Amino acid sequence: MTPLKHGLLLDGTARVLVTGGAGFIGGALLRRLLVDTDVTVFNLDKLGYASDLTGIEQLPQAADRHQLLQVNLTDAEATAAAVRQADPDLVFHLAAESHVDRSIDGPAVFIDSNVIGTFQLLQAVRSHWQQLPAERQRRFRLHHISTDEVFGSLGPVGRFSETTPYDPRSPYSASKAASDHLVRAWHHTYGLPVVLTNCSNNFGPWQFPEKLIPVVILKALAGEPIPLYGDGANVRDWLHVDDHVSALLLAATRGRLGESYCVGGHGERSNRQVVEAICAVLDQHNPQAAPHARLITPVPDRPGHDRRYAIDPSRIEVELGWRPTHPFETALASTVAWYLEHQGWCQAVRTRAGFDGERMGAPGCQAVRTS
Ligand code: NAD
């Protein structure tokens, strides 16, 4: 199947609402929408610690076709007003608290944003959809973006698919599972036209430097110990963010209503393999500091650390013709190069967020917080 051009996929769509568009994946989606299509994008985001608009605002298209709506989804009235203002034909819902380690230290904001926030968005979008004229109502869709972590942890064999029972095991994955259930319930009960995707671990440019790949790059560059959780044998199925964005555009516009699609890049790697691969790329960039792998330092494991995630993406490949086009090794090398060129950005966003690379979610350090 020849992939459809994104402009054609969105033919007839004029106004798109993206929640979480100031985050890593939402930003990549927004940039694609601005560059490859003519739609106007409304970016609903609370502008939390991980948010940044640099990659969007540097695009000339953003001046006319990107509008920020700074709203917290937990605020029902503000959310409803933002949806009315955006008046969307299509909604991509990415806004969520997204870091597992932070969910271990402080789960409350994950329940607020991911569960209550999704509920408020569904209510606002349902009201909007019900009032649309027939032709726009017929075309309207809400696409909910979720994670493979809702399926729990795999043993050494097998892969997650759309029929895998939910078994979330961290506060983050439990809150995402709850949001998936809400989205399906709004489809079955109210007929809201929804599509869901559950994707594996993403990497690429503009990711807030608290997640594994940017953390390892920055620690190695600073000559600091590179933390490796537990025995380093936990496996994730890595996908470049641009491949995820292509999957989102296909699923949102061509996916079957009420269905979910598992998205993964056949990119299973242990954490140790990923860390060593980053070190090898850095050795090429900076041979004087080689071998960077000497900095790898085992640290106590994350509590409840899921052992293995792996995705069977057959449904989205067969039904929608999606294929990942960024092989892990080359995409990792270009991501490392991007972070080398954007160390100033990393420092700026970390400083703004009050985060200096310290360990979060360590065993035995969890304060019981109510907010
Ligand atoms: P991110 O943390 O980089 O960005 C999330 C954005 O959502 C931030 O800008 C934040 O301000 C916003 N947000 C959070 N709570 C909000 C609220 N209550 N109201 C308004 N805005 C709010 O996250 P990401 O990595 O870009 O992930 C985006 C989505 O994709 C999430 O739903 C996540 O669960 C899902 N996902 C992520 C990955 C991954 O590897 N990063 C993999 C699969 C699925």
XYZ file of C-alpha atoms and ligand atoms in Angstrom:
415
model
C 0.000 0.000 0.000
C 1.399 3.445 -0.924
C 1.284 5.773 2.096
C -1.146 8.650 1.643
C 0.265 12.174 1.819
C -0.653 13.834 5.097
C -2.392 16.694 3.328
C -4.651 14.163 1.607
C -5.278 12.275 4.841
C -6.615 15.500 6.311
C -8.489 16.570 3.189
C -11.611 18.429 4.294
C -10.257 19.019 7.808
C -9.684 22.678 8.616
C -9.318 22.919 12.391
C -7.388 20.462 14.547
C -7.199 20.511 18.346
C -4.076 18.915 19.823
C -3.938 18.514 23.606
C -0.422 18.303 25.012
C 1.038 19.981 21.926
C 3.751 21.663 24.013
C 5.113 18.239 24.963
C 7.496 15.899 23.154
C 5.149 13.828 20.951
C 2.440 16.492 20.663
C 5.109 18.935 19.476
C 6.316 16.491 16.795
C 2.713 16.005 15.648
C 2.105 19.744 15.618
C 5.211 20.435 13.558
C 4.124 17.802 11.018
C 0.649 19.335 10.805
C 2.094 22.800 10.270
C 4.647 21.729 7.643
C 2.740 19.055 5.701
C -0.869 20.276 5.810
C -2.890 23.490 5.671
C -4.888 22.957 8.864
C -5.031 25.466 11.693
C -3.806 23.875 14.925
C -5.122 24.748 18.372
C -2.682 23.620 21.042
C -4.384 23.030 24.394
C -1.682 22.645 27.026
C -1.317 23.662 30.657
C 2.377 24.408 29.956
C 3.736 22.141 32.666
C 7.342 21.470 33.609
C 7.994 19.345 30.461
C 6.437 21.808 28.014
C 8.359 23.844 25.489
C 7.267 25.652 22.329
C 10.674 26.423 20.784
C 10.446 23.728 18.088
C 6.999 24.951 17.051
C 7.511 28.677 17.258
C 10.640 28.592 15.094
C 8.490 27.411 12.153
C 7.237 30.283 9.958
C 3.897 28.445 9.547
C 3.274 28.792 13.286
C 2.693 32.539 13.042
C -0.671 32.112 11.280
C -1.719 28.532 11.940
C -0.740 27.726 15.539
C -2.782 29.002 18.428
C -1.895 28.189 22.018
C -4.744 27.692 24.467
C -3.135 27.584 27.901
C -5.630 25.486 29.830
C -5.488 22.778 32.470
C -7.814 19.957 31.428
C -8.870 19.489 35.032
C -10.691 22.849 34.742
C -14.051 21.879 33.221
C -15.147 25.392 32.281
C -11.843 26.417 30.743
C -11.663 23.143 28.818
C -15.186 23.578 27.447
C -14.402 27.172 26.455
C -11.170 26.099 24.718
C -12.978 23.404 22.738
C -15.639 25.937 21.706
C -12.920 28.375 20.624
C -11.027 25.711 18.653
C -14.260 24.419 17.060
C -12.310 21.348 15.840
C -12.986 18.802 13.094
C -10.415 16.480 14.659
C -8.968 16.163 18.167
C -5.680 14.462 19.098
C -5.565 13.911 22.875
C -1.963 13.629 24.056
C -1.978 15.774 27.203
C -0.885 13.665 30.134
C 1.660 13.485 32.892
C 4.056 11.018 31.305
C 7.046 10.110 33.479
C 6.776 6.815 35.400
C 9.423 7.816 37.973
C 7.511 11.007 38.820
C 4.293 8.971 39.164
C 5.997 6.859 41.845
C 6.998 9.936 43.862
C 3.757 11.889 43.352
C 0.820 9.976 41.831
C -1.907 12.564 42.544
C -1.179 14.820 39.568
C -1.275 11.754 37.303
C -4.797 10.920 38.451
C -5.835 14.565 38.094
C -4.398 15.146 34.621
C -4.722 11.743 33.009
C -8.045 10.561 34.471
C -9.993 13.686 35.480
C -8.448 15.686 32.623
C -9.517 13.079 30.065
C -13.010 12.993 31.568
C -13.349 16.783 31.292
C -12.075 16.729 27.716
C -14.525 13.966 26.755
C -17.430 15.944 28.201
C -16.409 19.108 26.368
C -15.773 17.295 23.088
C -19.061 15.380 23.319
C -20.977 18.621 23.717
C -19.104 20.152 20.760
C -19.648 17.079 18.546
C -23.370 16.909 19.324
C -23.828 20.497 18.177
C -21.954 20.170 14.890
C -23.853 20.372 11.592
C -24.531 16.901 10.120
C -21.674 16.867 7.587
C -19.036 17.998 10.096
C -20.462 15.645 12.726
C -20.159 12.708 10.316
C -16.446 13.409 9.748
C -15.523 14.306 13.343
C -13.057 12.154 15.337
C -11.300 12.149 18.668
C -8.006 10.239 18.716
C -6.778 9.197 22.157
C -3.030 8.571 22.399
C -1.986 5.929 24.910
C 0.873 3.670 25.849
C 1.790 -0.023 25.747
C 2.408 0.221 29.498
C -1.345 -0.353 30.125
C -0.768 -4.034 29.227
C 1.646 -4.700 32.101
C 4.862 -6.676 31.835
C 5.866 -9.489 29.469
C 8.080 -12.496 30.097
C 10.881 -13.353 27.683
C 8.471 -14.258 24.852
C 5.232 -12.876 23.376
C 4.125 -9.396 22.329
C 1.261 -7.043 23.206
C -1.610 -6.737 20.737
C -5.005 -5.032 20.715
C -6.567 -8.062 22.466
C -4.053 -8.226 25.344
C -5.907 -7.753 28.667
C -5.101 -4.562 30.570
C -2.780 -5.072 33.563
C -1.236 -1.680 34.472
C 1.280 -1.768 37.293
C 2.547 1.784 37.898
C 0.549 4.887 38.883
C 1.326 6.282 35.395
C 0.145 3.221 33.478
C -2.906 2.807 35.733
C -3.930 6.410 35.057
C -3.456 5.905 31.298
C -5.461 2.647 31.426
C -8.271 4.502 33.203
C -8.256 7.174 30.490
C -8.430 4.492 27.767
C -11.471 2.970 29.490
C -13.174 6.366 29.706
C -12.619 7.026 25.997
C -14.094 3.623 25.057
C -17.051 4.193 27.398
C -17.821 7.561 25.756
C -17.813 5.774 22.397
C -20.089 2.927 23.462
C -22.448 4.995 25.601
C -22.697 8.278 23.695
C -21.517 7.237 20.228
C -18.575 9.648 20.338
C -16.398 8.759 17.300
C -13.049 7.763 18.792
C -9.882 5.916 17.772
C -7.160 4.822 20.195
C -3.497 3.961 19.785
C -1.156 2.293 22.284
C 2.462 3.000 21.434
C 5.798 1.796 22.764
C 8.685 3.995 24.009
C 9.412 7.013 21.802
C 12.689 8.825 21.265
C 13.848 11.745 19.157
C 14.503 15.495 19.356
C 12.880 17.899 21.832
C 12.221 15.242 24.513
C 12.406 16.759 27.982
C 15.738 15.567 29.428
C 14.387 13.361 32.204
C 13.685 10.271 30.056
C 16.274 7.532 29.490
C 17.885 8.543 26.192
C 18.441 12.285 26.842
C 19.434 11.590 30.459
C 22.143 9.159 29.345
C 23.433 11.581 26.697
C 23.641 14.503 29.132
C 25.205 12.468 31.963
C 27.833 11.081 29.571
C 28.637 14.527 28.173
C 29.084 15.874 31.703
C 31.361 12.945 32.596
C 28.936 11.965 35.362
C 27.878 8.414 36.332
C 25.255 7.082 33.883
C 22.575 5.404 36.018
C 21.436 1.953 34.887
C 18.407 0.653 36.794
C 18.749 -2.840 38.302
C 20.477 -5.384 36.068
C 19.852 -3.305 32.932
C 17.969 -6.196 31.330
C 14.541 -4.508 31.194
C 13.416 -4.442 27.566
C 11.539 -1.665 25.737
C 10.361 -1.542 22.104
C 11.843 1.746 20.843
C 10.216 3.845 18.120
C 11.343 7.148 16.624
C 8.784 9.866 17.355
C 8.334 10.704 13.643
C 7.210 7.119 12.973
C 4.732 7.485 15.827
C 3.398 10.714 14.302
C 2.846 8.953 10.949
C 0.909 6.237 12.765
C -1.207 8.839 14.565
C -2.168 10.600 11.338
C -3.169 7.311 9.704
C -5.082 5.963 12.695
C -6.897 9.244 13.348
C -8.111 9.589 9.784
C -8.357 5.991 8.502
C -8.676 3.881 11.656
C -11.940 2.114 12.447
C -14.096 3.933 14.980
C -14.048 2.498 18.491
C -10.919 0.469 17.705
C -7.407 0.646 19.048
C -4.135 0.148 17.195
C -0.882 -1.008 18.775
C 2.123 0.936 17.470
C 5.683 -0.334 17.806
C 8.813 -0.379 15.700
C 10.101 -3.972 16.044
C 12.808 -2.206 18.065
C 13.252 -4.300 21.208
C 16.399 -3.391 23.134
C 17.412 -3.876 26.776
C 18.197 -0.715 28.702
C 21.827 -1.824 28.811
C 21.904 -2.161 25.009
C 20.424 1.328 24.596
C 22.878 2.900 27.043
C 25.853 1.144 25.447
C 24.689 2.178 21.963
C 24.518 5.833 23.065
C 28.012 5.563 24.558
C 29.332 4.111 21.284
C 27.867 7.041 19.301
C 29.400 9.512 21.759
C 32.768 7.760 21.433
C 32.695 8.614 17.719
C 31.812 12.264 18.388
C 34.333 12.689 21.171
C 37.113 10.051 21.048
C 39.132 11.851 23.756
C 36.470 10.950 26.328
C 36.084 7.335 25.111
C 35.031 4.882 26.289
C 31.923 6.622 27.657
C 30.670 3.174 28.740
C 33.109 3.374 31.690
C 30.579 5.807 33.250
C 27.739 3.231 33.331
C 26.809 2.740 36.979
C 24.173 0.258 38.208
C 21.684 1.854 40.634
C 18.833 0.277 42.654
C 15.950 -0.681 40.403
C 12.710 1.294 39.982
C 10.010 -0.119 42.313
C 7.673 -2.369 40.310
C 9.847 -1.980 37.184
C 8.084 -3.788 34.309
C 10.471 -6.323 32.799
C 9.635 -6.295 29.117
C 7.372 -4.480 26.658
C 7.039 -5.515 23.017
C 4.400 -4.619 20.442
C 2.852 -6.667 17.661
C 1.876 -3.887 15.209
C 0.237 -6.243 12.660
C -3.163 -4.511 12.792
C -1.923 -1.026 11.917
C 0.513 -2.458 9.354
C -2.069 -4.629 7.569
C -5.169 -2.413 7.873
C -3.616 1.021 7.452
C -0.323 0.313 5.679
C 1.826 1.879 8.412
C 5.531 1.011 8.494
C 8.279 2.481 10.680
C 10.929 4.088 8.473
C 13.574 5.061 11.049
C 15.894 2.126 11.884
C 16.881 2.246 15.558
C 20.656 2.617 15.134
C 20.578 5.479 12.622
C 17.719 7.239 14.417
C 19.582 6.945 17.717
C 22.741 8.390 16.136
C 20.810 11.372 14.742
C 19.072 11.873 18.106
C 22.427 11.916 19.916
C 23.717 14.439 17.350
C 20.616 16.601 17.930
C 21.204 16.664 21.699
C 24.868 17.531 21.168
C 23.757 20.552 19.132
C 21.019 21.552 21.603
C 22.812 21.437 24.958
C 21.803 25.039 25.593
C 18.140 24.133 25.122
C 18.514 21.171 27.500
C 20.041 23.384 30.158
C 17.371 26.058 29.709
C 14.380 23.697 29.988
C 15.884 21.866 32.944
C 16.559 25.131 34.757
C 13.040 26.383 34.024
C 11.606 23.116 35.379
C 13.820 23.194 38.490
C 15.235 19.785 37.526
C 18.974 19.090 37.559
C 19.003 15.440 36.548
C 18.534 13.979 40.021
C 17.135 10.470 40.498
C 13.339 10.236 40.881
C 11.189 7.258 41.868
C 14.009 5.611 43.817
C 13.028 2.733 46.115
C 12.155 3.783 49.655
C 12.135 7.521 48.872
C 8.444 7.944 48.159
C 6.827 10.688 50.194
C 3.080 10.280 50.654
C 1.760 13.428 48.991
C -1.840 14.338 48.434
C -1.221 16.794 45.633
P 5.258 15.052 27.649
O 5.328 14.920 29.134
O 6.481 15.416 26.899
O 4.141 16.116 27.256
C 2.857 16.096 27.819
C 2.230 17.466 27.664
O 0.889 17.384 28.214
C 2.966 18.577 28.421
O 3.210 19.699 27.596
C 2.016 18.921 29.570
O 2.050 20.290 29.947
C 0.661 18.557 28.974
N -0.313 18.267 30.043
C -0.176 17.371 31.039
N -1.253 17.420 31.846
C -2.084 18.375 31.340
C -3.324 18.905 31.748
N -3.933 18.483 32.872
N -3.888 19.871 30.998
C -3.275 20.342 29.884
N -2.079 19.899 29.470
C -1.482 18.924 30.191
O 4.667 13.652 27.140
P 4.905 12.880 25.769
O 6.065 11.986 25.918
O 4.864 13.853 24.663
O 3.600 11.974 25.718
C 2.412 12.438 25.089
C 1.353 11.366 25.179
O 1.810 10.177 24.547
C 0.971 10.989 26.600
O -0.423 10.801 26.651
C 1.709 9.678 26.842
O 1.019 8.875 27.763
C 1.691 9.080 25.452
N 2.809 8.168 25.150
C 4.099 8.561 25.354
C 5.137 7.700 25.021
C 6.592 8.097 25.188
O 7.481 7.265 24.990
N 6.898 9.356 25.519
C 4.845 6.433 24.494
C 3.516 6.083 24.275
C 2.507 6.953 24.613
